[in-house]
Amino acid sequence: MPELPEVETARRGIEPHLLGQRIERLVVREPRLRLPVPSDLAGVLAGRVIEEVNRRGKYLLIRVSGGTIILHLGMSGSLRIVSPERPAERHDHVDLVLANGVALRFTDPRRFGLLVWTTENPLKHPLLAHLGPEPLDAAWDGAALWAAAKGKRVAIKGMLMDANVVVGVGNIYANESLFMAGIHPGRAAGRISLPRYLRLADAVKEVLSRSIEQGGTTLRDFVAEDGRPGYFSQSLKIYGRSDQPCLSCGGPIREIRQFGRATYYCPACQR
DNA sequence: CAACGGACCTGCCTGC
DNA sequence: TGCAGGCAGGTCCGTT
């Protein structure tokens, strides 16, 4: 599920249920995530109060009195607000049970997600310290991308998905952004002009923010039950559409593999 | 150093 | 029907 828009949708969905709440207890049914859930975390968290719910890249940062819970959804993670009485299913690994009678339930079949604790500045945590700029920050633009690309021969799609360069752009939105900007995903990053980078950064911002808006339309569902942001209902223009007609020129969309991941592009519209 | 492949883990779909 | 193989929205680590 999660690229930046899905994580932001999750953040907005859970925030009102969490803010100001005291943590009754943490229930860890399966600690074996990408990093193990610390065995003493339940004891550490009990009684603390949630003060903020932030996001950095695809990481959720739940600030409580005296520290921060760092949460990542990996490839298959999701969050729901449920009754703590609701029986846990197979991949419901962690519940954060709150004083208002709800639980934040973390589900993750593939267990690529993680949940750790820090008392330091979470932005300096080894998981986050290396992260590049937020694409939706007003200060981030195509000039930043262009500067990062200098001398690089890596394919632009690879650079766009590199969290050191810019956070939050995963496989789907990298495909969508490059299509919108008319850039071939295999083009060497260092051989793209500044004007084209300006266009690409605008495309990234537009794709991500429009997607967050769509996620917003399903927030109610998300909070109530189904935990699923608008991802599936989204109108994807290029991703997953191999051999179908390009929405711009009508020609067939091509599928290739880059860095072990599926890339879709229109050979006529993207150069 | 940049760049790439592999690893982590489960579920689901396809094709034989 | 059963089973093998490939693939999935992310990230880190090791090797060239």
mmCIF file of C-alpha atoms (C1' of nucleotides) in Angstrom:
data_model
loop_
_atom_site.group_PDB
_atom_site.id
_atom_site.type_symbol
_atom_site.label_atom_id
_atom_site.label_comp_id
_atom_site.label_asym_id
_atom_site.label_seq_id
_atom_site.Cartn_x
_atom_site.Cartn_y
_atom_site.Cartn_z
ATOM 1 C CA MET A 1 0.000 0.000 0.000
ATOM 2 C CA PRO A 2 2.295 2.763 1.050
ATOM 3 C CA GLU A 3 3.978 5.422 -0.905
ATOM 4 C CA LEU A 4 3.947 8.938 0.455
ATOM 5 C CA PRO A 5 0.267 9.664 -0.272
ATOM 6 C CA GLU A 6 -0.857 6.478 1.426
ATOM 7 C CA VAL A 7 1.261 7.189 4.475
ATOM 8 C CA GLU A 8 -0.010 10.754 4.647
ATOM 9 C CA THR A 9 -3.571 9.478 4.303
ATOM 10 C CA ALA A 10 -2.941 7.061 7.145
ATOM 11 C CA ARG A 11 -1.454 9.867 9.226
ATOM 12 C CA ARG A 12 -4.483 12.070 8.735
ATOM 13 C CA GLY A 13 -6.786 9.173 9.424
ATOM 14 C CA ILE A 14 -5.259 8.160 12.731
ATOM 15 C CA GLU A 15 -4.235 11.567 14.075
ATOM 16 C CA PRO A 16 -7.617 12.629 15.506
ATOM 17 C CA HIS A 17 -7.940 9.347 17.378
ATOM 18 C CA LEU A 18 -4.459 9.549 18.860
ATOM 19 C CA LEU A 19 -3.815 13.156 19.815
ATOM 20 C CA GLY A 20 -3.816 13.779 23.543
ATOM 21 C CA GLN A 21 -4.539 10.149 24.377
ATOM 22 C CA ARG A 22 -2.804 8.226 27.122
ATOM 23 C CA ILE A 23 -1.388 4.860 26.096
ATOM 24 C CA GLU A 24 -3.004 2.084 28.121
ATOM 25 C CA ARG A 25 -0.818 -0.674 26.757
ATOM 26 C CA LEU A 26 1.040 -1.967 23.740
ATOM 27 C CA VAL A 27 0.192 -5.484 22.582
ATOM 28 C CA VAL A 28 2.904 -7.109 20.473
ATOM 29 C CA ARG A 29 1.810 -10.398 18.938
ATOM 30 C CA GLU A 30 4.655 -10.630 16.452
ATOM 31 C CA PRO A 31 7.853 -8.649 17.075
ATOM 32 C CA ARG A 32 9.702 -9.949 14.016
ATOM 33 C CA LEU A 33 9.405 -7.026 11.640
ATOM 34 C CA ARG A 34 12.175 -5.498 9.480
ATOM 35 C CA LEU A 35 13.657 -4.503 12.788
ATOM 36 C CA PRO A 36 12.440 -6.339 15.875
ATOM 37 C CA VAL A 37 9.928 -4.524 18.037
ATOM 38 C CA PRO A 38 11.921 -3.893 21.242
ATOM 39 C CA SER A 39 10.886 -6.369 23.917
ATOM 40 C CA ASP A 40 10.665 -3.692 26.602
ATOM 41 C CA LEU A 41 8.622 -1.275 24.487
ATOM 42 C CA ALA A 42 5.278 -2.137 26.079
ATOM 43 C CA GLY A 43 6.660 -1.230 29.474
ATOM 44 C CA VAL A 44 8.278 1.907 28.143
ATOM 45 C CA LEU A 45 5.099 3.222 26.503
ATOM 46 C CA ALA A 46 2.473 2.445 29.128
ATOM 47 C CA GLY A 47 1.078 5.618 30.625
ATOM 48 C CA ARG A 48 2.664 8.037 28.201
ATOM 49 C CA VAL A 49 0.599 10.608 26.305
ATOM 50 C CA ILE A 50 0.548 11.081 22.525
ATOM 51 C CA GLU A 51 1.442 14.632 21.590
ATOM 52 C CA GLU A 52 1.897 14.669 17.821
ATOM 53 C CA VAL A 53 1.505 12.466 14.758
ATOM 54 C CA ASN A 54 3.991 13.469 12.067
ATOM 55 C CA ARG A 55 5.350 12.080 8.850
ATOM 56 C CA ARG A 56 8.842 12.147 7.364
ATOM 57 C CA GLY A 57 9.036 10.481 3.963
ATOM 58 C CA LYS A 58 7.230 7.190 4.381
ATOM 59 C CA TYR A 59 7.889 7.079 8.114
ATOM 60 C CA LEU A 60 5.213 7.943 10.653
ATOM 61 C CA LEU A 61 6.503 9.629 13.782
ATOM 62 C CA ILE A 62 4.213 9.331 16.785
ATOM 63 C CA ARG A 63 5.619 11.702 19.375
ATOM 64 C CA VAL A 64 4.685 10.852 22.916
ATOM 65 C CA SER A 65 5.849 12.322 26.191
ATOM 66 C CA GLY A 66 9.556 11.585 26.408
ATOM 67 C CA GLY A 67 10.192 10.065 23.000
ATOM 68 C CA THR A 68 8.938 9.051 19.574
ATOM 69 C CA ILE A 69 7.526 5.887 18.033
ATOM 70 C CA ILE A 70 8.958 5.454 14.531
ATOM 71 C CA LEU A 71 6.612 3.438 12.342
ATOM 72 C CA HIS A 72 7.058 2.271 8.759
ATOM 73 C CA LEU A 73 4.492 0.325 6.767
ATOM 74 C CA GLY A 74 6.909 -1.426 4.429
ATOM 75 C CA MET A 75 5.296 -2.887 1.313
ATOM 76 C CA SER A 76 2.201 -4.420 2.795
ATOM 77 C CA GLY A 77 1.585 -2.635 6.094
ATOM 78 C CA SER A 78 -1.600 -0.845 7.074
ATOM 79 C CA LEU A 79 -3.111 0.839 10.087
ATOM 80 C CA ARG A 80 -6.646 0.789 11.383
ATOM 81 C CA ILE A 81 -8.493 2.200 14.314
ATOM 82 C CA VAL A 82 -10.352 -0.694 15.906
ATOM 83 C CA SER A 83 -11.933 -1.766 19.152
ATOM 84 C CA PRO A 84 -9.301 -3.536 21.255
ATOM 85 C CA GLU A 85 -11.885 -6.301 21.712
ATOM 86 C CA ARG A 86 -11.905 -7.078 18.036
ATOM 87 C CA PRO A 87 -10.163 -10.429 17.554
ATOM 88 C CA ALA A 88 -6.760 -10.113 15.950
ATOM 89 C CA GLU A 89 -6.295 -11.770 12.612
ATOM 90 C CA ARG A 90 -3.264 -13.531 11.268
ATOM 91 C CA HIS A 91 -1.065 -10.528 10.455
ATOM 92 C CA ASP A 92 -2.280 -8.081 13.086
ATOM 93 C CA HIS A 93 1.115 -7.749 14.740
ATOM 94 C CA VAL A 94 0.761 -4.794 17.095
ATOM 95 C CA ASP A 95 -2.031 -2.928 18.929
ATOM 96 C CA LEU A 96 -1.504 0.423 20.586
ATOM 97 C CA VAL A 97 -4.388 0.572 23.045
ATOM 98 C CA LEU A 98 -5.470 4.056 24.091
ATOM 99 C CA ALA A 99 -7.384 5.493 27.011
ATOM 100 C CA ASN A 100 -10.272 6.547 24.755
ATOM 101 C CA GLY A 101 -11.129 2.902 24.187
ATOM 102 C CA VAL A 102 -9.712 2.433 20.710
ATOM 103 C CA ALA A 103 -6.648 0.640 19.457
ATOM 104 C CA LEU A 104 -4.306 1.542 16.648
ATOM 105 C CA ARG A 105 -3.813 -1.808 14.946
ATOM 106 C CA PHE A 106 -0.770 -2.456 12.756
ATOM 107 C CA THR A 107 -1.185 -5.180 10.139
ATOM 108 C CA ASP A 108 1.613 -6.289 7.839
ATOM 109 C CA PRO A 109 1.617 -9.657 6.041
ATOM 110 C CA ARG A 110 5.113 -9.354 4.631
ATOM 111 C CA ARG A 111 6.628 -7.872 7.787
ATOM 112 C CA PHE A 112 8.788 -5.362 5.917
ATOM 113 C CA GLY A 113 7.421 -2.657 8.179
ATOM 114 C CA LEU A 114 8.895 -1.636 11.496
ATOM 115 C CA LEU A 115 8.070 -0.066 14.817
ATOM 116 C CA VAL A 116 10.871 1.261 17.001
ATOM 117 C CA TRP A 117 11.312 3.776 19.773
ATOM 118 C CA THR A 118 13.702 6.654 20.236
ATOM 119 C CA THR A 119 14.199 9.241 22.936
ATOM 120 C CA GLU A 120 16.425 11.307 20.652
ATOM 121 C CA ASN A 121 15.446 13.590 17.812
ATOM 122 C CA PRO A 122 13.825 11.081 15.446
ATOM 123 C CA LEU A 123 15.046 12.992 12.395
ATOM 124 C CA LYS A 124 18.592 12.113 13.471
ATOM 125 C CA HIS A 125 17.785 8.429 13.908
ATOM 126 C CA PRO A 126 19.888 6.237 11.584
ATOM 127 C CA LEU A 127 16.726 5.239 9.719
ATOM 128 C CA LEU A 128 15.899 8.850 8.892
ATOM 129 C CA ALA A 129 19.148 10.804 9.031
ATOM 130 C CA HIS A 130 20.058 10.216 5.397
ATOM 131 C CA LEU A 131 16.662 11.100 3.948
ATOM 132 C CA GLY A 132 16.451 13.717 1.227
ATOM 133 C CA PRO A 133 13.966 16.599 1.016
ATOM 134 C CA GLU A 134 10.176 16.333 1.169
ATOM 135 C CA PRO A 135 8.774 16.658 -2.357
ATOM 136 C CA LEU A 136 5.766 18.656 -1.206
ATOM 137 C CA ASP A 137 7.854 21.274 0.579
ATOM 138 C CA ALA A 138 7.629 24.577 -1.238
ATOM 139 C CA ALA A 139 11.413 24.810 -1.079
ATOM 140 C CA TRP A 140 11.875 21.621 -3.090
ATOM 141 C CA ASP A 141 11.878 22.042 -6.849
ATOM 142 C CA GLY A 142 13.347 20.864 -10.112
ATOM 143 C CA ALA A 143 16.563 22.762 -9.499
ATOM 144 C CA ALA A 144 17.224 20.508 -6.504
ATOM 145 C CA LEU A 145 16.667 17.430 -8.651
ATOM 146 C CA TRP A 146 18.836 18.835 -11.368
ATOM 147 C CA ALA A 147 21.653 19.531 -8.918
ATOM 148 C CA ALA A 148 21.391 16.019 -7.474
ATOM 149 C CA ALA A 149 21.578 14.548 -10.974
ATOM 150 C CA LYS A 150 24.826 16.196 -11.932
ATOM 151 C CA GLY A 151 27.236 13.594 -13.296
ATOM 152 C CA LYS A 152 24.903 10.689 -12.561
ATOM 153 C CA ARG A 153 24.432 8.023 -15.176
ATOM 154 C CA VAL A 154 21.724 6.140 -13.320
ATOM 155 C CA ALA A 155 18.352 5.993 -15.042
ATOM 156 C CA ILE A 156 16.144 8.891 -13.969
ATOM 157 C CA LYS A 157 13.516 6.552 -12.571
ATOM 158 C CA GLY A 158 16.088 5.047 -10.246
ATOM 159 C CA MET A 159 17.199 8.440 -9.027
ATOM 160 C CA LEU A 160 13.625 9.557 -8.460
ATOM 161 C CA MET A 161 13.046 6.536 -6.236
ATOM 162 C CA ASP A 162 16.250 7.126 -4.267
ATOM 163 C CA ALA A 163 15.239 8.380 -0.810
ATOM 164 C CA ASN A 164 18.561 10.185 -0.480
ATOM 165 C CA VAL A 165 17.554 12.411 -3.391
ATOM 166 C CA VAL A 166 13.885 12.950 -2.541
ATOM 167 C CA VAL A 167 11.631 10.976 -0.207
ATOM 168 C CA GLY A 168 8.274 9.403 -0.768
ATOM 169 C CA VAL A 169 8.329 8.611 -4.478
ATOM 170 C CA GLY A 170 7.848 4.868 -4.866
ATOM 171 C CA ASN A 171 7.419 2.754 -7.937
ATOM 172 C CA ILE A 172 3.889 3.763 -8.855
ATOM 173 C CA TYR A 173 4.325 7.501 -8.541
ATOM 174 C CA ALA A 174 7.743 7.458 -10.199
ATOM 175 C CA ASN A 175 6.054 5.920 -13.233
ATOM 176 C CA GLU A 176 3.192 8.408 -13.111
ATOM 177 C CA SER A 177 5.411 11.457 -12.662
ATOM 178 C CA LEU A 178 7.725 10.559 -15.523
ATOM 179 C CA PHE A 179 4.761 10.028 -17.800
ATOM 180 C CA MET A 180 3.276 13.367 -16.851
ATOM 181 C CA ALA A 181 6.609 15.096 -17.466
ATOM 182 C CA GLY A 182 7.191 13.315 -20.790
ATOM 183 C CA ILE A 183 10.547 11.889 -19.704
ATOM 184 C CA HIS A 184 11.730 8.411 -20.661
ATOM 185 C CA PRO A 185 12.324 6.430 -17.449
ATOM 186 C CA GLY A 186 15.592 5.003 -18.770
ATOM 187 C CA ARG A 187 17.212 8.320 -19.591
ATOM 188 C CA ALA A 188 20.457 8.992 -17.745
ATOM 189 C CA ALA A 189 19.716 11.392 -14.890
ATOM 190 C CA GLY A 190 22.738 13.558 -15.630
ATOM 191 C CA ARG A 191 21.636 14.105 -19.203
ATOM 192 C CA ILE A 192 18.341 15.820 -18.554
ATOM 193 C CA SER A 193 18.066 19.591 -18.821
ATOM 194 C CA LEU A 194 17.031 21.940 -16.034
ATOM 195 C CA PRO A 195 13.762 22.931 -17.734
ATOM 196 C CA ARG A 196 12.774 19.290 -17.954
ATOM 197 C CA TYR A 197 13.617 18.808 -14.283
ATOM 198 C CA LEU A 198 11.414 21.769 -13.407
ATOM 199 C CA ARG A 199 8.619 20.019 -15.226
ATOM 200 C CA LEU A 200 9.350 16.730 -13.516
ATOM 201 C CA ALA A 201 9.325 18.217 -10.036
ATOM 202 C CA ASP A 202 6.003 19.886 -10.797
ATOM 203 C CA ALA A 203 4.676 16.529 -11.965
ATOM 204 C CA VAL A 204 5.838 14.830 -8.762
ATOM 205 C CA LYS A 205 4.121 17.469 -6.649
ATOM 206 C CA GLU A 206 0.932 17.246 -8.649
ATOM 207 C CA VAL A 207 0.766 13.456 -8.713
ATOM 208 C CA LEU A 208 1.434 13.189 -4.990
ATOM 209 C CA SER A 209 -0.889 15.943 -3.878
ATOM 210 C CA ARG A 210 -3.741 14.840 -6.095
ATOM 211 C CA SER A 211 -3.327 11.364 -4.747
ATOM 212 C CA ILE A 212 -3.436 12.612 -1.168
ATOM 213 C CA GLU A 213 -6.680 14.415 -1.992
ATOM 214 C CA GLN A 214 -8.151 11.176 -3.304
ATOM 215 C CA GLY A 215 -6.963 9.328 -0.237
ATOM 216 C CA GLY A 216 -8.813 11.974 1.705
ATOM 217 C CA THR A 217 -12.086 10.972 0.130
ATOM 218 C CA THR A 218 -11.802 7.516 1.665
ATOM 219 C CA LEU A 219 -10.656 8.673 5.076
ATOM 220 C CA ARG A 220 -13.968 7.796 6.620
ATOM 221 C CA ASP A 221 -13.747 4.215 5.386
ATOM 222 C CA PHE A 222 -10.170 4.095 6.456
ATOM 223 C CA VAL A 223 -10.868 5.091 10.012
ATOM 224 C CA ALA A 224 -13.968 2.971 10.385
ATOM 225 C CA GLU A 225 -12.912 -0.346 9.056
ATOM 226 C CA ASP A 226 -11.202 -1.122 5.921
ATOM 227 C CA GLY A 227 -7.861 0.556 6.465
ATOM 228 C CA ARG A 228 -7.394 1.036 2.787
ATOM 229 C CA PRO A 229 -6.510 4.447 1.429
ATOM 230 C CA GLY A 230 -7.629 5.489 -2.010
ATOM 231 C CA TYR A 231 -4.802 3.730 -3.719
ATOM 232 C CA PHE A 232 -6.869 1.183 -5.573
ATOM 233 C CA SER A 233 -9.505 3.615 -6.669
ATOM 234 C CA GLN A 234 -6.921 5.937 -8.040
ATOM 235 C CA SER A 235 -6.795 6.904 -11.665
ATOM 236 C CA LEU A 236 -3.377 5.738 -12.720
ATOM 237 C CA LYS A 237 -2.483 6.915 -16.199
ATOM 238 C CA ILE A 238 0.446 4.640 -16.931
ATOM 239 C CA TYR A 239 1.158 2.212 -14.073
ATOM 240 C CA GLY A 240 -0.054 -1.312 -14.751
ATOM 241 C CA ARG A 241 -1.350 -0.457 -18.224
ATOM 242 C CA SER A 242 1.048 -2.385 -20.452
ATOM 243 C CA ASP A 243 -0.206 -2.833 -24.039
ATOM 244 C CA GLN A 244 -3.136 -0.519 -23.384
ATOM 245 C CA PRO A 245 -3.455 2.745 -25.329
ATOM 246 C CA CYS A 246 -1.584 5.774 -24.020
ATOM 247 C CA LEU A 247 -4.122 8.293 -22.746
ATOM 248 C CA SER A 248 -2.224 11.029 -24.537
ATOM 249 C CA CYS A 249 -1.353 9.629 -27.989
ATOM 250 C CA GLY A 250 -3.222 6.330 -28.185
ATOM 251 C CA GLY A 251 -0.104 4.287 -28.861
ATOM 252 C CA PRO A 252 0.640 1.116 -26.879
ATOM 253 C CA ILE A 253 2.147 1.464 -23.416
ATOM 254 C CA ARG A 254 5.314 -0.512 -22.961
ATOM 255 C CA GLU A 255 6.485 -2.427 -19.895
ATOM 256 C CA ILE A 256 10.120 -3.007 -18.976
ATOM 257 C CA ARG A 257 12.019 -3.916 -15.811
ATOM 258 C CA GLN A 258 14.376 -1.504 -14.070
ATOM 259 C CA PHE A 259 16.161 -2.195 -10.801
ATOM 260 C CA GLY A 260 14.002 -5.256 -10.412
ATOM 261 C CA ARG A 261 10.762 -3.293 -10.625
ATOM 262 C CA ALA A 262 8.118 -2.829 -13.276
ATOM 263 C CA THR A 263 8.359 0.306 -15.395
ATOM 264 C CA TYR A 264 5.581 1.461 -17.705
ATOM 265 C CA TYR A 265 6.004 4.197 -20.269
ATOM 266 C CA CYS A 266 4.814 5.488 -23.597
ATOM 267 C CA PRO A 267 7.691 5.311 -26.106
ATOM 268 C CA ALA A 268 6.095 8.039 -28.191
ATOM 269 C CA CYS A 269 5.349 10.563 -25.435
ATOM 270 C CA GLN A 270 8.365 9.969 -23.196
ATOM 271 C CA ARG A 271 11.829 10.823 -24.456
ATOM 272 C "C1'" DC B 1 31.981 6.509 -4.923
ATOM 273 C "C1'" DA B 2 28.058 4.985 -8.003
ATOM 274 C "C1'" DA B 3 25.328 1.244 -9.430
ATOM 275 C "C1'" DC B 4 23.373 -3.072 -9.258
ATOM 276 C "C1'" DG B 5 21.662 -7.564 -7.505
ATOM 277 C "C1'" DG B 6 20.023 -9.958 -3.700
ATOM 278 C "C1'" DA B 7 17.806 -10.413 0.624
ATOM 279 C "C1'" DC B 8 14.022 -9.888 3.758
ATOM 280 C "C1'" DC B 9 8.506 -12.256 3.919
ATOM 281 C "C1'" DT B 10 3.790 -13.688 2.638
ATOM 282 C "C1'" DG B 11 -0.059 -13.867 -0.553
ATOM 283 C "C1'" DC B 12 -1.933 -14.073 -4.918
ATOM 284 C "C1'" DC B 13 -2.129 -15.001 -9.678
ATOM 285 C "C1'" DT B 14 -0.706 -17.569 -13.813
ATOM 286 C "C1'" DG B 15 0.382 -21.471 -16.430
ATOM 287 C "C1'" DC B 16 1.492 -26.197 -16.786
ATOM 288 C "C1'" DT C 1 -6.820 -29.902 -8.577
ATOM 289 C "C1'" DG C 2 -2.057 -29.159 -7.313
ATOM 290 C "C1'" DC C 3 2.073 -27.125 -7.588
ATOM 291 C "C1'" DA C 4 5.991 -24.283 -9.213
ATOM 292 C "C1'" DG C 5 7.204 -19.896 -10.469
ATOM 293 C "C1'" DG C 6 6.855 -15.097 -10.762
ATOM 294 C "C1'" DC C 7 5.325 -10.939 -9.036
ATOM 295 C "C1'" DA C 8 3.833 -7.129 -5.511
ATOM 296 C "C1'" DG C 9 3.329 -0.362 -3.198
ATOM 297 C "C1'" DG C 10 10.132 -0.590 0.413
ATOM 298 C "C1'" DT C 11 14.610 -0.538 2.140
ATOM 299 C "C1'" DC C 12 19.195 -2.139 3.451
ATOM 300 C "C1'" DC C 13 23.485 -4.536 2.565
ATOM 301 C "C1'" DG C 14 27.010 -6.573 0.018
ATOM 302 C "C1'" DT C 15 29.747 -6.805 -4.121
ATOM 303 C "C1'" DT C 16 31.671 -4.947 -8.303
#
